[in-house]
Short mmCIF file of C-alpha atoms and ligand atoms in Angstrom, two decimals:
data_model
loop_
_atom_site.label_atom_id
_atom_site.label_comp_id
_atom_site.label_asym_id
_atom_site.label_seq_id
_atom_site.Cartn_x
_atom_site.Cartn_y
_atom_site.Cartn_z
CA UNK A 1427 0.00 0.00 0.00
CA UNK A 1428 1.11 3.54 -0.83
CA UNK A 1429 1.20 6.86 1.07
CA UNK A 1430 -1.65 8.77 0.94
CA UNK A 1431 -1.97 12.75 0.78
CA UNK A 1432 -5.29 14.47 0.65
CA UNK A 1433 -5.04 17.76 -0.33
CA UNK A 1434 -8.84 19.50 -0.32
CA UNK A 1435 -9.95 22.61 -0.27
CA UNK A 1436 -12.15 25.01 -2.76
CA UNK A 1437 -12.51 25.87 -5.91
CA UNK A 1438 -8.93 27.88 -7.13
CA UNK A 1439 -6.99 27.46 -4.00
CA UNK A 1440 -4.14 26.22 -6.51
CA UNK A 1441 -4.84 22.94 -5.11
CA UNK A 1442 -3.50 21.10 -9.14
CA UNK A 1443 -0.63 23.14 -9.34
CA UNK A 1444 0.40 22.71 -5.65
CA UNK A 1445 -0.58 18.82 -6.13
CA UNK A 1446 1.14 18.70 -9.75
CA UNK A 1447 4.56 19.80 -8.27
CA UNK A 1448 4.42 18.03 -5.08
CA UNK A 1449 4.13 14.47 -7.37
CA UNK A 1450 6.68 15.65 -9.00
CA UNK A 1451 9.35 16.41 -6.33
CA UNK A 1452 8.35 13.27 -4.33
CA UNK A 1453 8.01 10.81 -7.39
CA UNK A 1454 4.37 10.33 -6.16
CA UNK A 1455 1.02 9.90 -8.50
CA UNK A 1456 -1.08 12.87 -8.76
CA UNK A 1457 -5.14 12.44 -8.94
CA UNK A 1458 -7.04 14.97 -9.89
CA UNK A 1459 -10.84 13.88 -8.37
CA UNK A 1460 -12.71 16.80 -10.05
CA UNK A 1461 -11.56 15.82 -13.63
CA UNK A 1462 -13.81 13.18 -12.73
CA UNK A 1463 -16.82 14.82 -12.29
CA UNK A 1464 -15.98 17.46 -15.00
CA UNK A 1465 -16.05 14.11 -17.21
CA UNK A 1466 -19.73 13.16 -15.78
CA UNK A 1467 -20.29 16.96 -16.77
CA UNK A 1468 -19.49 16.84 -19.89
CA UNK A 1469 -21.57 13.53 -20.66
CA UNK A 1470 -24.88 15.13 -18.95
CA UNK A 1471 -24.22 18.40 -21.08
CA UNK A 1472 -23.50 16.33 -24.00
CA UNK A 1473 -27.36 14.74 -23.80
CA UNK A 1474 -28.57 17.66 -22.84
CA UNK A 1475 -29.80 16.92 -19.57
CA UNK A 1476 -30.09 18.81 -16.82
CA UNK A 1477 -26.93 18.33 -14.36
CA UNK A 1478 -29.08 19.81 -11.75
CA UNK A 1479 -31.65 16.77 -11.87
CA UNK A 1480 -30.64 14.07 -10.09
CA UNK A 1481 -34.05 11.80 -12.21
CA UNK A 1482 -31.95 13.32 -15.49
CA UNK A 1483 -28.66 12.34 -14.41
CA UNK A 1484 -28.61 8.77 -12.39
CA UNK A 1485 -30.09 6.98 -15.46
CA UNK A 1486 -27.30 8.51 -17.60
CA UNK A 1487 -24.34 7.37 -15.04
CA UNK A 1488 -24.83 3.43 -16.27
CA UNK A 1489 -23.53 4.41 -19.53
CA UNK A 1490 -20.49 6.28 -18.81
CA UNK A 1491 -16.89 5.33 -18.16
CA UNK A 1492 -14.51 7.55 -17.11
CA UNK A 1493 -10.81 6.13 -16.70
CA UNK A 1494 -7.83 8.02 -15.60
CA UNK A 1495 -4.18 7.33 -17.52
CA UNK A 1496 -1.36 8.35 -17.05
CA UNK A 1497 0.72 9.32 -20.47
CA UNK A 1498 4.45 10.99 -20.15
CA UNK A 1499 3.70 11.36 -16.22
CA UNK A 1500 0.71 13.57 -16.86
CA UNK A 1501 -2.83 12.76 -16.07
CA UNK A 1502 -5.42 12.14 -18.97
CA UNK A 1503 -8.71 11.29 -18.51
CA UNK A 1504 -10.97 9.46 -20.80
CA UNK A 1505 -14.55 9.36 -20.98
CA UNK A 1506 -16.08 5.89 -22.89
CA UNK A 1507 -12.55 6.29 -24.35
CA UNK A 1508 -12.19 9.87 -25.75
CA UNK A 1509 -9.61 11.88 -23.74
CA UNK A 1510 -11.79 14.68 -22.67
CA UNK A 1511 -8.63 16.42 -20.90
CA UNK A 1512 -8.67 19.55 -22.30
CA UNK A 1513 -12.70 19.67 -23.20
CA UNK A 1514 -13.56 19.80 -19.58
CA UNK A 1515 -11.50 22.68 -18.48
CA UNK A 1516 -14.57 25.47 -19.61
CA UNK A 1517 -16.75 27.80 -17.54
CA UNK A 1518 -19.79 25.86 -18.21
CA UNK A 1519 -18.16 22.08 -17.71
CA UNK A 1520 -16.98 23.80 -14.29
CA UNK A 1521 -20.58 24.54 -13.32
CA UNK A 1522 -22.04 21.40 -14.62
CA UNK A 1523 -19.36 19.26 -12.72
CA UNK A 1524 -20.15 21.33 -9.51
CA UNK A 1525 -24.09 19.97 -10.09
CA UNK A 1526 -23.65 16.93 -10.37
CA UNK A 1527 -21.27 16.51 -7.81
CA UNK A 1528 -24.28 17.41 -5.08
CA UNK A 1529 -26.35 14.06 -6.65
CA UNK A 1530 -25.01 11.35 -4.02
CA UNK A 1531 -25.33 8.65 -6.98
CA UNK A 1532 -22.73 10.57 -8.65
CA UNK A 1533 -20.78 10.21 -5.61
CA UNK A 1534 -21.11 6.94 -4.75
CA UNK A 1535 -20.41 6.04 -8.69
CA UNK A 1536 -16.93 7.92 -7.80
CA UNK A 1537 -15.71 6.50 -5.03
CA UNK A 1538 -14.57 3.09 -5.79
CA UNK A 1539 -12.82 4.71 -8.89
CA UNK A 1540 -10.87 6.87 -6.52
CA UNK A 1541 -10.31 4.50 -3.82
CA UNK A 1542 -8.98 2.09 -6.09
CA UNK A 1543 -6.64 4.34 -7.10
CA UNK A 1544 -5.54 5.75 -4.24
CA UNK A 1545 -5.27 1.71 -2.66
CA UNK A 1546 -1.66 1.20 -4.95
CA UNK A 1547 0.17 3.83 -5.69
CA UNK A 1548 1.98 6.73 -3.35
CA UNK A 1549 -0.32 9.53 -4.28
CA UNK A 1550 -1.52 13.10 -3.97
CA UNK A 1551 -5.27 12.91 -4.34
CA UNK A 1552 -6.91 16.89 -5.06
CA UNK A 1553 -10.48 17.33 -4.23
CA UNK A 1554 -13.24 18.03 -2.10
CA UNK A 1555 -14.29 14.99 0.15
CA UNK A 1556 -10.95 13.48 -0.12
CA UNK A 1557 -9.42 13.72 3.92
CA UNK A 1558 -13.60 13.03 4.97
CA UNK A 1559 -14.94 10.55 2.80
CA UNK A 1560 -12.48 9.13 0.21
CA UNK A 1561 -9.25 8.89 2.12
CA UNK A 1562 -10.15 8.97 5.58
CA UNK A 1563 -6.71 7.54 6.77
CA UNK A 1564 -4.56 9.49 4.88
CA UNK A 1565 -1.49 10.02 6.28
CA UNK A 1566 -1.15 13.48 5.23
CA UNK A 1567 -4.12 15.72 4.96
CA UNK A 1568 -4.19 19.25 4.14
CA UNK A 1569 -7.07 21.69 3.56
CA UNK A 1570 -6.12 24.62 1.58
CA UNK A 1571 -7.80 27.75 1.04
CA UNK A 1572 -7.02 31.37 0.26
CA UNK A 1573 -9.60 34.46 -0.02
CA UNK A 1574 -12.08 34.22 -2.78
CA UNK A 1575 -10.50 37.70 -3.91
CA UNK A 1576 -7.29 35.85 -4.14
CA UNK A 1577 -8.29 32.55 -5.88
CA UNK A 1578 -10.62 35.06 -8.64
CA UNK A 1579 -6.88 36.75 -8.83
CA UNK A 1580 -5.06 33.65 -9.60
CA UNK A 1581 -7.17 32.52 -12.34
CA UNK A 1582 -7.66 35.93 -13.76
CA UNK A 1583 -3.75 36.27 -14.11
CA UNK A 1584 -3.56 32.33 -15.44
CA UNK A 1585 -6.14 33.25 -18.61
CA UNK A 1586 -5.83 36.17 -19.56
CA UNK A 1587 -1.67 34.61 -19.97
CA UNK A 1588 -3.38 32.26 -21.76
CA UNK A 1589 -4.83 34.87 -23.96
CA UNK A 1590 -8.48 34.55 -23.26
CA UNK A 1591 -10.44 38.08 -22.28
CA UNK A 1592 -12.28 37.74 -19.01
CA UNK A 1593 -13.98 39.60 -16.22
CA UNK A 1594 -12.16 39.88 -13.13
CA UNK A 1595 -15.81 40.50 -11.24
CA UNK A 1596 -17.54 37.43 -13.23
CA UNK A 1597 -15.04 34.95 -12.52
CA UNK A 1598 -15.11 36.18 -8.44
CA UNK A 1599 -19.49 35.54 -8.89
CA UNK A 1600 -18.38 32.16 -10.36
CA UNK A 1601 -15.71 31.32 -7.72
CA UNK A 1602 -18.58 32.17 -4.91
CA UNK A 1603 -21.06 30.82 -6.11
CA UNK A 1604 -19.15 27.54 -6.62
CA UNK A 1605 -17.83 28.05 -2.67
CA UNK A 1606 -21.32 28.13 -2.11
CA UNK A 1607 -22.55 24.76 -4.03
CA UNK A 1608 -19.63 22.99 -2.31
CA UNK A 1609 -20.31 23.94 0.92
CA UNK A 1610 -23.94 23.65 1.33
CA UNK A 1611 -24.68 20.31 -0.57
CA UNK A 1612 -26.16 17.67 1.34
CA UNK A 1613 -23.72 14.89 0.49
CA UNK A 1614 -19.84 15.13 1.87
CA UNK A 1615 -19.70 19.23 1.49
CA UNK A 1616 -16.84 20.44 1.34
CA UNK A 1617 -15.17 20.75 4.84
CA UNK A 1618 -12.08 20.39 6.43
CA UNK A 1619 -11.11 16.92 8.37
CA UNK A 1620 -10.72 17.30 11.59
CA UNK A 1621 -7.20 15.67 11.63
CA UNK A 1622 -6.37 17.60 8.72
CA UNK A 1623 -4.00 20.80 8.86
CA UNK A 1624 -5.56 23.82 7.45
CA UNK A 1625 -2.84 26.26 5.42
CA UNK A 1626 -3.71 29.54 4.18
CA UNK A 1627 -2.07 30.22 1.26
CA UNK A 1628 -3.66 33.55 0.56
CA UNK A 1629 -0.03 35.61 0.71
CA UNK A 1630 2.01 32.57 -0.12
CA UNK A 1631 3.57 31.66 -3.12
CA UNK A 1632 3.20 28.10 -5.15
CA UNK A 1633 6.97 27.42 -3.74
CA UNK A 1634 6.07 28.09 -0.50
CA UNK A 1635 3.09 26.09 -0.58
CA UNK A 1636 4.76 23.32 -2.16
CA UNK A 1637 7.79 23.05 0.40
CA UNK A 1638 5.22 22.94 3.19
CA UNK A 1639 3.49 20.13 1.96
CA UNK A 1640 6.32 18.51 0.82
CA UNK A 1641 8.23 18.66 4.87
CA UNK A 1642 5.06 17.33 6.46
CA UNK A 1643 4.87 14.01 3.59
CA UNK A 1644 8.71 13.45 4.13
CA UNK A 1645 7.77 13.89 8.03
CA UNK A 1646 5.22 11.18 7.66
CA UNK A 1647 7.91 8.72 5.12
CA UNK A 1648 10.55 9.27 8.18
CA UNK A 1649 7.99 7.88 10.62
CA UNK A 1650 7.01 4.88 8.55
CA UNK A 1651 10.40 4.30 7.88
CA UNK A 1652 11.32 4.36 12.13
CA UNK A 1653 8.36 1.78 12.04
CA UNK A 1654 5.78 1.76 14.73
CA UNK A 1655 6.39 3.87 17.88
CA UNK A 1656 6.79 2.67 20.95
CA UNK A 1657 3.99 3.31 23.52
CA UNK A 1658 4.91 5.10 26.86
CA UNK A 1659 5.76 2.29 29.35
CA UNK A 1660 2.85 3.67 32.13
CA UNK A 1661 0.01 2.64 29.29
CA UNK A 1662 1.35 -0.88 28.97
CA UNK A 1663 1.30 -1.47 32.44
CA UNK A 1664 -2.29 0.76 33.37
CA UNK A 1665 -3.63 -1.56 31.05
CA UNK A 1666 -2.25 -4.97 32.14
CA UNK A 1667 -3.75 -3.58 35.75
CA UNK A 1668 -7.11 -2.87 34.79
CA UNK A 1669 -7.17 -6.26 32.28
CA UNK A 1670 -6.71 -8.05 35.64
CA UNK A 1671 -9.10 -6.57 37.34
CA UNK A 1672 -11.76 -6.49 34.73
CA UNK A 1673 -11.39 -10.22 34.28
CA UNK A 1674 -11.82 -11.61 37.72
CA UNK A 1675 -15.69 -11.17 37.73
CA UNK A 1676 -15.64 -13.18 34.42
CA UNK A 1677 -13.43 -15.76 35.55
CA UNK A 1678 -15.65 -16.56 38.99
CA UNK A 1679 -18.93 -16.33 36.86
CA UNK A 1680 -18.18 -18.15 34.10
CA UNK A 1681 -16.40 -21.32 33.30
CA UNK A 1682 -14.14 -20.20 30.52
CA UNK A 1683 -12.30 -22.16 28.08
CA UNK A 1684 -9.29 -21.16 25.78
CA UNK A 1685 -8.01 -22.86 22.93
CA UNK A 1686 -5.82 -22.35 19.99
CA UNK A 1687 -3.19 -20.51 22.36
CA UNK A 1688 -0.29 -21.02 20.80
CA UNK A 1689 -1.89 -18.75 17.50
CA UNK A 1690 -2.09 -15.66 20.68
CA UNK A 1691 0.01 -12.70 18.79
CA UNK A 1692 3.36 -12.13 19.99
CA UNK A 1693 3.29 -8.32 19.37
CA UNK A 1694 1.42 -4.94 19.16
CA UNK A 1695 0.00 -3.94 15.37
CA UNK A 1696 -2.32 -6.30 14.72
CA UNK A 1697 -6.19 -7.11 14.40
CA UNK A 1698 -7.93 -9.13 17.11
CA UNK A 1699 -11.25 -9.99 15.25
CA UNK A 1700 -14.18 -11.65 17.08
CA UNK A 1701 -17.48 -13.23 16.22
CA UNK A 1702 -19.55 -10.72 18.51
CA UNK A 1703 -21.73 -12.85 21.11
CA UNK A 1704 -21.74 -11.10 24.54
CA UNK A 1705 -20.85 -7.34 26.04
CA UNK A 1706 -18.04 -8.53 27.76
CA UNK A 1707 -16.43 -10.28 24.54
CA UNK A 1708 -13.28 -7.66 24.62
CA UNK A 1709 -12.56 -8.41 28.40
CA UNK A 1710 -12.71 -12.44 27.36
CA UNK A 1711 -10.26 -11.63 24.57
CA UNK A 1712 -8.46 -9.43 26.59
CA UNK A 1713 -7.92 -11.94 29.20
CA UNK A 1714 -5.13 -13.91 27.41
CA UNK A 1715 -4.29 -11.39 24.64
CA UNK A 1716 -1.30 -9.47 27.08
CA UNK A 1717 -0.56 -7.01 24.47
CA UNK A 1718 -2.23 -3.63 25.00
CA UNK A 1719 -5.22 -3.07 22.65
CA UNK A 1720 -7.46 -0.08 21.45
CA UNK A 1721 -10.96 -1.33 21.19
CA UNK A 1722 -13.76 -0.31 18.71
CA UNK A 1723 -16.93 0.37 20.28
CA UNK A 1724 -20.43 1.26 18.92
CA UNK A 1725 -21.04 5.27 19.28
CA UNK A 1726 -23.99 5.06 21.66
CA UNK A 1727 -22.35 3.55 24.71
CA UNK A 1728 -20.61 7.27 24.67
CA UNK A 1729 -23.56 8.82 25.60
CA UNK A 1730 -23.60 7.67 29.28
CA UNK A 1731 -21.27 8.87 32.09
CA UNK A 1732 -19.16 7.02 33.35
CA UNK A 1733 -19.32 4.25 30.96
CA UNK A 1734 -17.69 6.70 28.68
CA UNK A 1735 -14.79 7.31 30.76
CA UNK A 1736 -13.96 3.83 31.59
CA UNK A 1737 -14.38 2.71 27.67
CA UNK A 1738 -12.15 5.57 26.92
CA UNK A 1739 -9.45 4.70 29.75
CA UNK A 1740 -9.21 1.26 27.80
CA UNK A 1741 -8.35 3.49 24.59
CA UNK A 1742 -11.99 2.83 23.32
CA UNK A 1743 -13.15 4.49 20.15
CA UNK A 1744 -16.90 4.90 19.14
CA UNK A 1745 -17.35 3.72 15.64
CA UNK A 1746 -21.08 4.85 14.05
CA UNK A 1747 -22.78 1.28 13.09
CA UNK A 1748 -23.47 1.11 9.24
CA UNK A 1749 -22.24 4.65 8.25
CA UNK A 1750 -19.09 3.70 6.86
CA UNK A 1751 -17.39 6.10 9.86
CA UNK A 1752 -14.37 7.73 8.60
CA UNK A 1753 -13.10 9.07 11.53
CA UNK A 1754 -13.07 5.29 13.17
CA UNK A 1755 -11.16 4.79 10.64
CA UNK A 1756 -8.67 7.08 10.94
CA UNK A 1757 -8.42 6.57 14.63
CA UNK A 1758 -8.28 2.71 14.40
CA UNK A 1759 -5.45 3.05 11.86
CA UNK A 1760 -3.72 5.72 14.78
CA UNK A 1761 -3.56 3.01 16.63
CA UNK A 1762 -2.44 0.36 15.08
CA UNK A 1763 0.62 2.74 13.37
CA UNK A 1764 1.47 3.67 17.58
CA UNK A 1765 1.72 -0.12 18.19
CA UNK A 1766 -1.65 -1.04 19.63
CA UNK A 1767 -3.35 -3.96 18.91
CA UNK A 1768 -6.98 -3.72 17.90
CA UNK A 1769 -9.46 -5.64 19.15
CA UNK A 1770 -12.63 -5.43 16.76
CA UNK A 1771 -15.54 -7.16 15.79
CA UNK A 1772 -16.67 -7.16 12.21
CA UNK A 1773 -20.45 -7.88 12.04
CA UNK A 1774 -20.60 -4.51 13.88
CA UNK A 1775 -23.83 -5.91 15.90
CA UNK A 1776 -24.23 -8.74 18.50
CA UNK A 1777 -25.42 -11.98 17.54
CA UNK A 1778 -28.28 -13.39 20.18
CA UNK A 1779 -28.35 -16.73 18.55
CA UNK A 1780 -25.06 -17.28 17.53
CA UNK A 1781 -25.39 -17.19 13.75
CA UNK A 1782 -22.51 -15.64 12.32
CA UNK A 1783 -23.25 -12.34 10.72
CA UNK A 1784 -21.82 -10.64 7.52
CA UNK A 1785 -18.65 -8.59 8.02
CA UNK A 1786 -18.88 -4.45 7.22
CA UNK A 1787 -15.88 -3.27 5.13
CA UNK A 1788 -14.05 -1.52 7.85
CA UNK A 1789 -11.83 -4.60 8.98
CA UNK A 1790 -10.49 -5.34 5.74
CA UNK A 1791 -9.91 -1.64 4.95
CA UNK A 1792 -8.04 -1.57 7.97
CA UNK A 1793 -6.05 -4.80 7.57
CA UNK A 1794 -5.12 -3.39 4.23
CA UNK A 1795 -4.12 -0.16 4.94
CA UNK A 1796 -2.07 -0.67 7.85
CA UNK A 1797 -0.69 -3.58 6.26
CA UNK A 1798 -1.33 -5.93 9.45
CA UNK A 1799 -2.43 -9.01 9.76
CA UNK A 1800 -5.65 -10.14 11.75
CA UNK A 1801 -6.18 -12.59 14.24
CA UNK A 1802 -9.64 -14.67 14.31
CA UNK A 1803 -11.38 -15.00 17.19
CA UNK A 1804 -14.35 -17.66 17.92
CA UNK A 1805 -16.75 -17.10 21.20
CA UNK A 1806 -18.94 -19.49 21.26
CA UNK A 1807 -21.61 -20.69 24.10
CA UNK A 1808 -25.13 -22.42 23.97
CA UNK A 1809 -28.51 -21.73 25.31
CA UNK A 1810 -29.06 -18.65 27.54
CA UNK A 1811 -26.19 -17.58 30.12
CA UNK A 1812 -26.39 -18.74 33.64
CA UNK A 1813 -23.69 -18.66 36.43
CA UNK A 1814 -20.55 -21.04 35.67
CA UNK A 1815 -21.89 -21.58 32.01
CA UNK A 1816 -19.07 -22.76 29.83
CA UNK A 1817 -17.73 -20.18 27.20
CA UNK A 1818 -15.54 -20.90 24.68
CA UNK A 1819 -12.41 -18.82 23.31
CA UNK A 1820 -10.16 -20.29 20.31
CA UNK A 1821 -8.07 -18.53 18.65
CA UNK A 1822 -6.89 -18.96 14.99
CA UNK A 1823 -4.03 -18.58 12.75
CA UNK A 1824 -3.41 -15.19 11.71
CA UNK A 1825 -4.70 -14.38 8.25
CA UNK A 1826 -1.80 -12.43 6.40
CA UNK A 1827 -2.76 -8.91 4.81
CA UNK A 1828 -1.77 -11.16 1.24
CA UNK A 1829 -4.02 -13.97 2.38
CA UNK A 1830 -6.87 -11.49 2.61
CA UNK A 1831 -6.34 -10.80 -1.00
CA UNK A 1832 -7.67 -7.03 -1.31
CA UNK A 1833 -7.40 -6.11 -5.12
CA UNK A 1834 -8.33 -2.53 -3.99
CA UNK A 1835 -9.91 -0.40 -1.51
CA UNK A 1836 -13.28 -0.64 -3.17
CA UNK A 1837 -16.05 -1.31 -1.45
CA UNK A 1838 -16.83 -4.86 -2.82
CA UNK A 1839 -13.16 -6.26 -2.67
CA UNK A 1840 -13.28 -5.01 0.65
CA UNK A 1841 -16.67 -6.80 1.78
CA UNK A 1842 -15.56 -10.03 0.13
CA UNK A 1843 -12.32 -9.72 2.04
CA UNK A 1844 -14.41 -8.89 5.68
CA UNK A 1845 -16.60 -12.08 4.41
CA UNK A 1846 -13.08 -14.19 4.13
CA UNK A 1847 -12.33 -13.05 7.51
CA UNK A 1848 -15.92 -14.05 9.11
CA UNK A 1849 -15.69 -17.46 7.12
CA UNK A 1850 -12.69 -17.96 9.49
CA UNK A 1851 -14.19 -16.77 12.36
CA UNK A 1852 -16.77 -18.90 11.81
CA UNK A 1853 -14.45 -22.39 11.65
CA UNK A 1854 -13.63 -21.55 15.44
CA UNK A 1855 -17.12 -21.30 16.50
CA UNK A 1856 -18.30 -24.44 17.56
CA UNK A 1857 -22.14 -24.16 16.95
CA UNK A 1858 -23.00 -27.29 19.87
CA UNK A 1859 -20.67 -25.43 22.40
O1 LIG B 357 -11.46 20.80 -8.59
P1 LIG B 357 -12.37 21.14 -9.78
O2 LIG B 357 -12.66 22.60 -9.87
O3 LIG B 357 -11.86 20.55 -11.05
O4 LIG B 357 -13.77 20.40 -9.45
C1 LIG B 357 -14.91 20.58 -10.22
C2 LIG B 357 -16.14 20.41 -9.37
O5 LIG B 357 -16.25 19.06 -8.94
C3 LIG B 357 -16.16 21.25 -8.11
O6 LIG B 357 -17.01 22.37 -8.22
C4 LIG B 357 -16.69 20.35 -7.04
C5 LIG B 357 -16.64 18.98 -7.60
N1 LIG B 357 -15.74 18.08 -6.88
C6 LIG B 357 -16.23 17.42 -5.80
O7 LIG B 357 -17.38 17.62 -5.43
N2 LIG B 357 -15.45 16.51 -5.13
C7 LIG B 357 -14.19 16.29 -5.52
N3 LIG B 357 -13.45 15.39 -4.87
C8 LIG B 357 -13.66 17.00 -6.62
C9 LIG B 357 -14.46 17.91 -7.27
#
């Protein structure tokens, strides 16, 4: 897997020619999202539909195939196999592409394109949504703006070079009123990460810009490079304390059976991945998994003090159930890069019977982009739970990032890598247990 940059931010912040020379100087792919939807643009124009109407547009989208290439290092993109690269750079593709970009089938068409991309390459993705929706665990993301006085400037200066007569005033009404389609559509607006780092390049020039960037991405290659930090000794052994303490209820009340110890992980960075049965399924994982672990835990058991604290002293995480929560991602992947283990569990919901659910994409997209492997887990008990009822615990072989055979970050290669890691979840769940 590659190194990720998302670089968003709005319309004429320089963003491509920051983006163009970053790839450059770093020998890194550049992606240019909104040639993308300047290409679904084009096609809606090109029918004459509305790009406004999502009922015009969605039936169109089945028909069209946009494919990036690269050709002498620069980007081309082709639409059903015309290069449209220089066709979509006009004042009315511009508008049309901001349209269609608010219909969420347009998005969703998008993203495995971009994902896919973004899943083998070192790259510099440009765009909107990129650090929020596409790339949520980049490891560099910026947001870049400038004044829309400044950006109306810019592009001013860059055609009329060009030779092409223009109105300062109507290209600052087209630069706000794209700032304002952006930013007020329903579907991923355009808005700044939270882990992001927001740069202002209003009174800064292109080099300046582009040596910023380019010191916090060799930052980040330095730090994969060390490999995974080390975590302050104090967490390791607040952790061990409070596993031990949390398990002795469990271990009076229950008769508790291991198996398959000699497959426990010998090391931080990996994924612990249960078949969900129980509440207390972490602490019976926990109990022979020594290694410190960051745990994954559905949103709403934040809402109630102190459960929050105590979930959040065991470096718990809320995730949002089947909302494809980016910034679970991003912490989960935190983790895992600091040298946690993460203990997870992939159907995202708790089984009361003991069927074996399907898995959501998050584990594989994980597994993938940390590069880690993850470690099956099978809880398995029968009937209804009653003091000293036997639980069991096996553990499996780890399943290699290569063995989980991810093609790409889309979601479908991801799902039918989550359902290869459920199938052997499943194998250690003994259903007359
Ligand atoms: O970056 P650009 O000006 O070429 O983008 C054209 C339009 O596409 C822009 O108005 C918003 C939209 N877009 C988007 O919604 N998400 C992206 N990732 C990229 C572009």
């Amino acid at each position: 897997m590659g190194l990720n940059c998302a670089l968003d931010g709005p319309s004429g912040a320089g963003k491509s020619t920051i983006a163009k020379g970053l790839a450059k100087r770093l020998g890194f792919v550049y992606v240019d999202t909104g040639a993308l939807y300047r290409s679904i643009g084009l096609y809606v124009l090109s029918k004459g539909a509305d790009t406004t109407s999502a009922d015009e547009v969605v039936p169109l989208l089945s028909d069209i195939n946009v494919e990036l290439k690269y050709i002498d290092g620069a980007q081309r993109v082709f639409l059903n196999g015309e290069d449209v690269s220089e066709k979509i750079r006009t004042h009315e593709i511009s508008m049309a592409a901001s349209n269609v970009s608010a219909i969420p089938a347009v998005r969703e068409f998008l993203l495995d394109l971009q994902r896919e991309i973004a899943g083998k390459n070192d790259i510099i993705m440009d765009g909107r949504d990129i650090g929020t929706v596409i790339l949520p665990s980049a490891e560099v993301k910026v947001f870049m703006t400038a004044s829309a006085e400044e950006r109306a400037r810019r592009r001013y200066n860059e055609l009329t070079e060009k030779g092409q007569s223009v109105v300062y005033e109507e290209i600052l009404k087209d630069i706000n009123q794209r700032d304002y389609n952006d930013t007020h559509r329903e579907i991923s607006p355009l808005k700044k990460a939270d882990d992001a780092i927001e740069l202002d390049t209003t009174s800064m020039s292109i080099e300046e810009v582009v040596d910023c960037i380019e010191k916090l991405i060799r930052k980040e290659i330095k730090t994969e490079n060390e490999g995974f930090r080390k975590i302050p000794f104090f967490r390791v052994w607040f952790y061990a304390l409070i596993r031990l303490i949390a398990s002795i209820p469990f271990r009076i009340a229950f008769n508790l059976k291991y198996e398959g110890l000699e497959n426990l992980p010998k090391s931080g960075s990996v994924i612990l991945a249960g078949n969900h049965r129980t509440w207390f399924d972490p602490i019976l994982i926990a109990i022979k998994v020594k290694y410190i672990s960051a745990y994954m835990a559905k949103a709403e058991l934040f809402k109630y003090f102190p459960l929050n604290a105590v979930i959040r002293l065991v470096h718990g995480f809320p995730t949002r159930r089947n909302s494809g929560d980016v910034s679970a991602l991003s912490n989960a992947e935190k983790y895992i890069r600091r040298g946690y283990n993460l203990t997870m569990f992939p159907e995202g919901t708790r089984s009361r019977n003991g069927k074996i659910g399907r898995a959501k994409s998050g584990v594989a997209f994980i597994a993938s982009k940390c590069g880690v492997p993850v470690y099956p887990v099978g809880i398995s008990f029968t009937g209804k739970l009653h003091f000293r009822s036997k639980i069991t615990v096996r553990f499996g072989e780890p399943i290699s990032p290569d063995d989980l055979m991810i093609k790409s970050m889309a979601k479908s290669d991801l799902r039918a890598a989550g359902e290869r890691i459920m199938n052997t979840i499943a194998e250690l769940v003994d259903p007359y247990e």
